[in-house]
Amino acid sequence: MLCAPSLLDPAAEELKLADVNGRQTAVDVARTARTLLGERFDSGSFMYVLMRAFEVDYREASRWHEFHGGAAALPDDALEKLLAPWLTAR
């Protein structure tokens, strides 16, 4: 369940300000978001924080395997490819 934006925006700002250009992988960024969000971390809050931090819609990223498994789960390498254009452009 998605939290109120006022609870998520600070995490998005911190993620946005993080020095990710060439120093962190997409998985590192996702795990940083998880750390920043704490108990509020779920696929909805993760998506919101990514969208706010990078101003890109990452609907597919919500399938990342660390949220849930199954055949449709997105592995780390697919998350890397998905986020690479925005992480290298910063």
JSON list of N, CA, C and O in Angstrom, two decimals, residues 7-36:
[
{"chain": "A", "resi": 7, "resn": "LEU", "atom": "N", "xyz": [5.40, 11.34, 3.17]},
{"chain": "A", "resi": 7, "resn": "LEU", "atom": "CA", "xyz": [6.27, 10.38, 3.84]},
{"chain": "A", "resi": 7, "resn": "LEU", "atom": "C", "xyz": [7.33, 9.82, 2.90]},
{"chain": "A", "resi": 7, "resn": "LEU", "atom": "O", "xyz": [8.35, 9.30, 3.36]},
{"chain": "A", "resi": 8, "resn": "LEU", "atom": "N", "xyz": [7.10, 9.91, 1.60]},
{"chain": "A", "resi": 8, "resn": "LEU", "atom": "CA", "xyz": [8.01, 9.32, 0.63]},
{"chain": "A", "resi": 8, "resn": "LEU", "atom": "C", "xyz": [8.92, 10.34, -0.04]},
{"chain": "A", "resi": 8, "resn": "LEU", "atom": "O", "xyz": [10.03, 10.00, -0.46]},
{"chain": "A", "resi": 9, "resn": "ASP", "atom": "N", "xyz": [8.47, 11.58, -0.16]},
{"chain": "A", "resi": 9, "resn": "ASP", "atom": "CA", "xyz": [9.26, 12.60, -0.85]},
{"chain": "A", "resi": 9, "resn": "ASP", "atom": "C", "xyz": [10.65, 12.82, -0.25]},
{"chain": "A", "resi": 9, "resn": "ASP", "atom": "O", "xyz": [11.61, 12.99, -1.00]},
{"chain": "A", "resi": 10, "resn": "PRO", "atom": "N", "xyz": [10.81, 12.80, 1.08]},
{"chain": "A", "resi": 10, "resn": "PRO", "atom": "CA", "xyz": [12.17, 12.95, 1.61]},
{"chain": "A", "resi": 10, "resn": "PRO", "atom": "C", "xyz": [13.12, 11.85, 1.13]},
{"chain": "A", "resi": 10, "resn": "PRO", "atom": "O", "xyz": [14.29, 12.12, 0.82]},
{"chain": "A", "resi": 11, "resn": "ALA", "atom": "N", "xyz": [12.64, 10.62, 1.04]},
{"chain": "A", "resi": 11, "resn": "ALA", "atom": "CA", "xyz": [13.48, 9.52, 0.55]},
{"chain": "A", "resi": 11, "resn": "ALA", "atom": "C", "xyz": [13.81, 9.74, -0.93]},
{"chain": "A", "resi": 11, "resn": "ALA", "atom": "O", "xyz": [14.94, 9.49, -1.36]},
{"chain": "A", "resi": 12, "resn": "ALA", "atom": "N", "xyz": [12.85, 10.22, -1.69]},
{"chain": "A", "resi": 12, "resn": "ALA", "atom": "CA", "xyz": [13.09, 10.49, -3.11]},
{"chain": "A", "resi": 12, "resn": "ALA", "atom": "C", "xyz": [14.15, 11.58, -3.27]},
{"chain": "A", "resi": 12, "resn": "ALA", "atom": "O", "xyz": [15.05, 11.47, -4.12]},
{"chain": "A", "resi": 13, "resn": "GLU", "atom": "N", "xyz": [14.08, 12.61, -2.45]},
{"chain": "A", "resi": 13, "resn": "GLU", "atom": "CA", "xyz": [15.07, 13.69, -2.52]},
{"chain": "A", "resi": 13, "resn": "GLU", "atom": "C", "xyz": [16.46, 13.18, -2.15]},
{"chain": "A", "resi": 13, "resn": "GLU", "atom": "O", "xyz": [17.44, 13.54, -2.79]},
{"chain": "A", "resi": 14, "resn": "GLU", "atom": "N", "xyz": [16.54, 12.35, -1.12]},
{"chain": "A", "resi": 14, "resn": "GLU", "atom": "CA", "xyz": [17.85, 11.80, -0.73]},
{"chain": "A", "resi": 14, "resn": "GLU", "atom": "C", "xyz": [18.41, 10.91, -1.82]},
{"chain": "A", "resi": 14, "resn": "GLU", "atom": "O", "xyz": [19.61, 10.95, -2.11]},
{"chain": "A", "resi": 15, "resn": "LEU", "atom": "N", "xyz": [17.56, 10.11, -2.44]},
{"chain": "A", "resi": 15, "resn": "LEU", "atom": "CA", "xyz": [18.01, 9.24, -3.53]},
{"chain": "A", "resi": 15, "resn": "LEU", "atom": "C", "xyz": [18.46, 10.08, -4.72]},
{"chain": "A", "resi": 15, "resn": "LEU", "atom": "O", "xyz": [19.48, 9.79, -5.34]},
{"chain": "A", "resi": 16, "resn": "LYS", "atom": "N", "xyz": [17.75, 11.14, -4.99]},
{"chain": "A", "resi": 16, "resn": "LYS", "atom": "CA", "xyz": [18.09, 12.04, -6.10]},
{"chain": "A", "resi": 16, "resn": "LYS", "atom": "C", "xyz": [19.44, 12.70, -5.86]},
{"chain": "A", "resi": 16, "resn": "LYS", "atom": "O", "xyz": [20.23, 12.89, -6.79]},
{"chain": "A", "resi": 17, "resn": "LEU", "atom": "N", "xyz": [19.72, 13.03, -4.62]},
{"chain": "A", "resi": 17, "resn": "LEU", "atom": "CA", "xyz": [20.97, 13.72, -4.29]},
{"chain": "A", "resi": 17, "resn": "LEU", "atom": "C", "xyz": [22.15, 12.76, -4.14]},
{"chain": "A", "resi": 17, "resn": "LEU", "atom": "O", "xyz": [23.29, 13.21, -4.10]},
{"chain": "A", "resi": 18, "resn": "ALA", "atom": "N", "xyz": [21.85, 11.47, -4.04]},
{"chain": "A", "resi": 18, "resn": "ALA", "atom": "CA", "xyz": [22.93, 10.49, -3.88]},
{"chain": "A", "resi": 18, "resn": "ALA", "atom": "C", "xyz": [23.84, 10.52, -5.11]},
{"chain": "A", "resi": 18, "resn": "ALA", "atom": "O", "xyz": [23.39, 10.71, -6.23]},
{"chain": "A", "resi": 19, "resn": "ASP", "atom": "N", "xyz": [25.09, 10.36, -4.88]},
{"chain": "A", "resi": 19, "resn": "ASP", "atom": "CA", "xyz": [26.06, 10.37, -5.97]},
{"chain": "A", "resi": 19, "resn": "ASP", "atom": "C", "xyz": [26.06, 8.99, -6.61]},
{"chain": "A", "resi": 19, "resn": "ASP", "atom": "O", "xyz": [26.82, 8.12, -6.23]},
{"chain": "A", "resi": 20, "resn": "VAL", "atom": "N", "xyz": [25.19, 8.79, -7.61]},
{"chain": "A", "resi": 20, "resn": "VAL", "atom": "CA", "xyz": [25.06, 7.48, -8.23]},
{"chain": "A", "resi": 20, "resn": "VAL", "atom": "C", "xyz": [25.76, 7.40, -9.57]},
{"chain": "A", "resi": 20, "resn": "VAL", "atom": "O", "xyz": [25.91, 6.32, -10.13]},
{"chain": "A", "resi": 21, "resn": "ASN", "atom": "N", "xyz": [26.19, 8.49, -10.12]},
{"chain": "A", "resi": 21, "resn": "ASN", "atom": "CA", "xyz": [26.76, 8.49, -11.47]},
{"chain": "A", "resi": 21, "resn": "ASN", "atom": "C", "xyz": [28.06, 7.68, -11.51]},
{"chain": "A", "resi": 21, "resn": "ASN", "atom": "O", "xyz": [29.10, 8.13, -11.09]},
{"chain": "A", "resi": 22, "resn": "GLY", "atom": "N", "xyz": [27.93, 6.45, -12.04]},
{"chain": "A", "resi": 22, "resn": "GLY", "atom": "CA", "xyz": [29.09, 5.61, -12.21]},
{"chain": "A", "resi": 22, "resn": "GLY", "atom": "C", "xyz": [29.60, 4.95, -10.95]},
{"chain": "A", "resi": 22, "resn": "GLY", "atom": "O", "xyz": [30.55, 4.20, -10.99]},
{"chain": "A", "resi": 23, "resn": "ARG", "atom": "N", "xyz": [29.00, 5.22, -9.82]},
{"chain": "A", "resi": 23, "resn": "ARG", "atom": "CA", "xyz": [29.49, 4.67, -8.56]},
{"chain": "A", "resi": 23, "resn": "ARG", "atom": "C", "xyz": [28.57, 3.61, -7.99]},
{"chain": "A", "resi": 23, "resn": "ARG", "atom": "O", "xyz": [28.98, 2.85, -7.14]},
{"chain": "A", "resi": 24, "resn": "GLN", "atom": "N", "xyz": [27.33, 3.58, -8.41]},
{"chain": "A", "resi": 24, "resn": "GLN", "atom": "CA", "xyz": [26.38, 2.61, -7.90]},
{"chain": "A", "resi": 24, "resn": "GLN", "atom": "C", "xyz": [25.67, 1.94, -9.06]},
{"chain": "A", "resi": 24, "resn": "GLN", "atom": "O", "xyz": [25.40, 2.56, -10.08]},
{"chain": "A", "resi": 25, "resn": "THR", "atom": "N", "xyz": [25.33, 0.70, -8.86]},
{"chain": "A", "resi": 25, "resn": "THR", "atom": "CA", "xyz": [24.53, -0.02, -9.83]},
{"chain": "A", "resi": 25, "resn": "THR", "atom": "C", "xyz": [23.06, 0.28, -9.57]},
{"chain": "A", "resi": 25, "resn": "THR", "atom": "O", "xyz": [22.71, 0.85, -8.53]},
{"chain": "A", "resi": 26, "resn": "ALA", "atom": "N", "xyz": [22.21, -0.14, -10.47]},
{"chain": "A", "resi": 26, "resn": "ALA", "atom": "CA", "xyz": [20.76, 0.02, -10.27]},
{"chain": "A", "resi": 26, "resn": "ALA", "atom": "C", "xyz": [20.31, -0.74, -9.03]},
{"chain": "A", "resi": 26, "resn": "ALA", "atom": "O", "xyz": [19.46, -0.28, -8.28]},
{"chain": "A", "resi": 27, "resn": "VAL", "atom": "N", "xyz": [20.90, -1.90, -8.81]},
{"chain": "A", "resi": 27, "resn": "VAL", "atom": "CA", "xyz": [20.56, -2.67, -7.61]},
{"chain": "A", "resi": 27, "resn": "VAL", "atom": "C", "xyz": [20.99, -1.91, -6.36]},
{"chain": "A", "resi": 27, "resn": "VAL", "atom": "O", "xyz": [20.26, -1.86, -5.37]},
{"chain": "A", "resi": 28, "resn": "ASP", "atom": "N", "xyz": [22.15, -1.26, -6.40]},
{"chain": "A", "resi": 28, "resn": "ASP", "atom": "CA", "xyz": [22.58, -0.42, -5.27]},
{"chain": "A", "resi": 28, "resn": "ASP", "atom": "C", "xyz": [21.57, 0.69, -5.01]},
{"chain": "A", "resi": 28, "resn": "ASP", "atom": "O", "xyz": [21.24, 0.99, -3.86]},
{"chain": "A", "resi": 29, "resn": "VAL", "atom": "N", "xyz": [21.10, 1.32, -6.08]},
{"chain": "A", "resi": 29, "resn": "VAL", "atom": "CA", "xyz": [20.11, 2.40, -5.95]},
{"chain": "A", "resi": 29, "resn": "VAL", "atom": "C", "xyz": [18.83, 1.85, -5.34]},
{"chain": "A", "resi": 29, "resn": "VAL", "atom": "O", "xyz": [18.26, 2.46, -4.43]},
{"chain": "A", "resi": 30, "resn": "ALA", "atom": "N", "xyz": [18.39, 0.69, -5.81]},
{"chain": "A", "resi": 30, "resn": "ALA", "atom": "CA", "xyz": [17.17, 0.08, -5.26]},
{"chain": "A", "resi": 30, "resn": "ALA", "atom": "C", "xyz": [17.35, -0.25, -3.79]},
{"chain": "A", "resi": 30, "resn": "ALA", "atom": "O", "xyz": [16.45, -0.01, -2.98]},
{"chain": "A", "resi": 31, "resn": "ARG", "atom": "N", "xyz": [18.50, -0.77, -3.44]},
{"chain": "A", "resi": 31, "resn": "ARG", "atom": "CA", "xyz": [18.75, -1.11, -2.03]},
{"chain": "A", "resi": 31, "resn": "ARG", "atom": "C", "xyz": [18.89, 0.15, -1.17]},
{"chain": "A", "resi": 31, "resn": "ARG", "atom": "O", "xyz": [18.49, 0.15, -0.01]},
{"chain": "A", "resi": 32, "resn": "THR", "atom": "N", "xyz": [19.44, 1.22, -1.75]},
{"chain": "A", "resi": 32, "resn": "THR", "atom": "CA", "xyz": [19.49, 2.49, -1.03]},
{"chain": "A", "resi": 32, "resn": "THR", "atom": "C", "xyz": [18.07, 2.99, -0.77]},
{"chain": "A", "resi": 32, "resn": "THR", "atom": "O", "xyz": [17.75, 3.46, 0.33]},
{"chain": "A", "resi": 33, "resn": "ALA", "atom": "N", "xyz": [17.22, 2.87, -1.78]},
{"chain": "A", "resi": 33, "resn": "ALA", "atom": "CA", "xyz": [15.81, 3.27, -1.61]},
{"chain": "A", "resi": 33, "resn": "ALA", "atom": "C", "xyz": [15.18, 2.44, -0.50]},
{"chain": "A", "resi": 33, "resn": "ALA", "atom": "O", "xyz": [14.43, 2.97, 0.34]},
{"chain": "A", "resi": 34, "resn": "ARG", "atom": "N", "xyz": [15.46, 1.15, -0.48]},
{"chain": "A", "resi": 34, "resn": "ARG", "atom": "CA", "xyz": [14.91, 0.28, 0.57]},
{"chain": "A", "resi": 34, "resn": "ARG", "atom": "C", "xyz": [15.37, 0.75, 1.94]},
{"chain": "A", "resi": 34, "resn": "ARG", "atom": "O", "xyz": [14.58, 0.81, 2.89]},
{"chain": "A", "resi": 35, "resn": "THR", "atom": "N", "xyz": [16.64, 1.11, 2.06]},
{"chain": "A", "resi": 35, "resn": "THR", "atom": "CA", "xyz": [17.17, 1.59, 3.33]},
{"chain": "A", "resi": 35, "resn": "THR", "atom": "C", "xyz": [16.49, 2.91, 3.73]},
{"chain": "A", "resi": 35, "resn": "THR", "atom": "O", "xyz": [16.09, 3.09, 4.88]},
{"chain": "A", "resi": 36, "resn": "LEU", "atom": "N", "xyz": [16.36, 3.82, 2.78]},
{"chain": "A", "resi": 36, "resn": "LEU", "atom": "CA", "xyz": [15.74, 5.12, 3.06]},
{"chain": "A", "resi": 36, "resn": "LEU", "atom": "C", "xyz": [14.28, 4.99, 3.45]},
{"chain": "A", "resi": 36, "resn": "LEU", "atom": "O", "xyz": [13.79, 5.73, 4.30]}
]
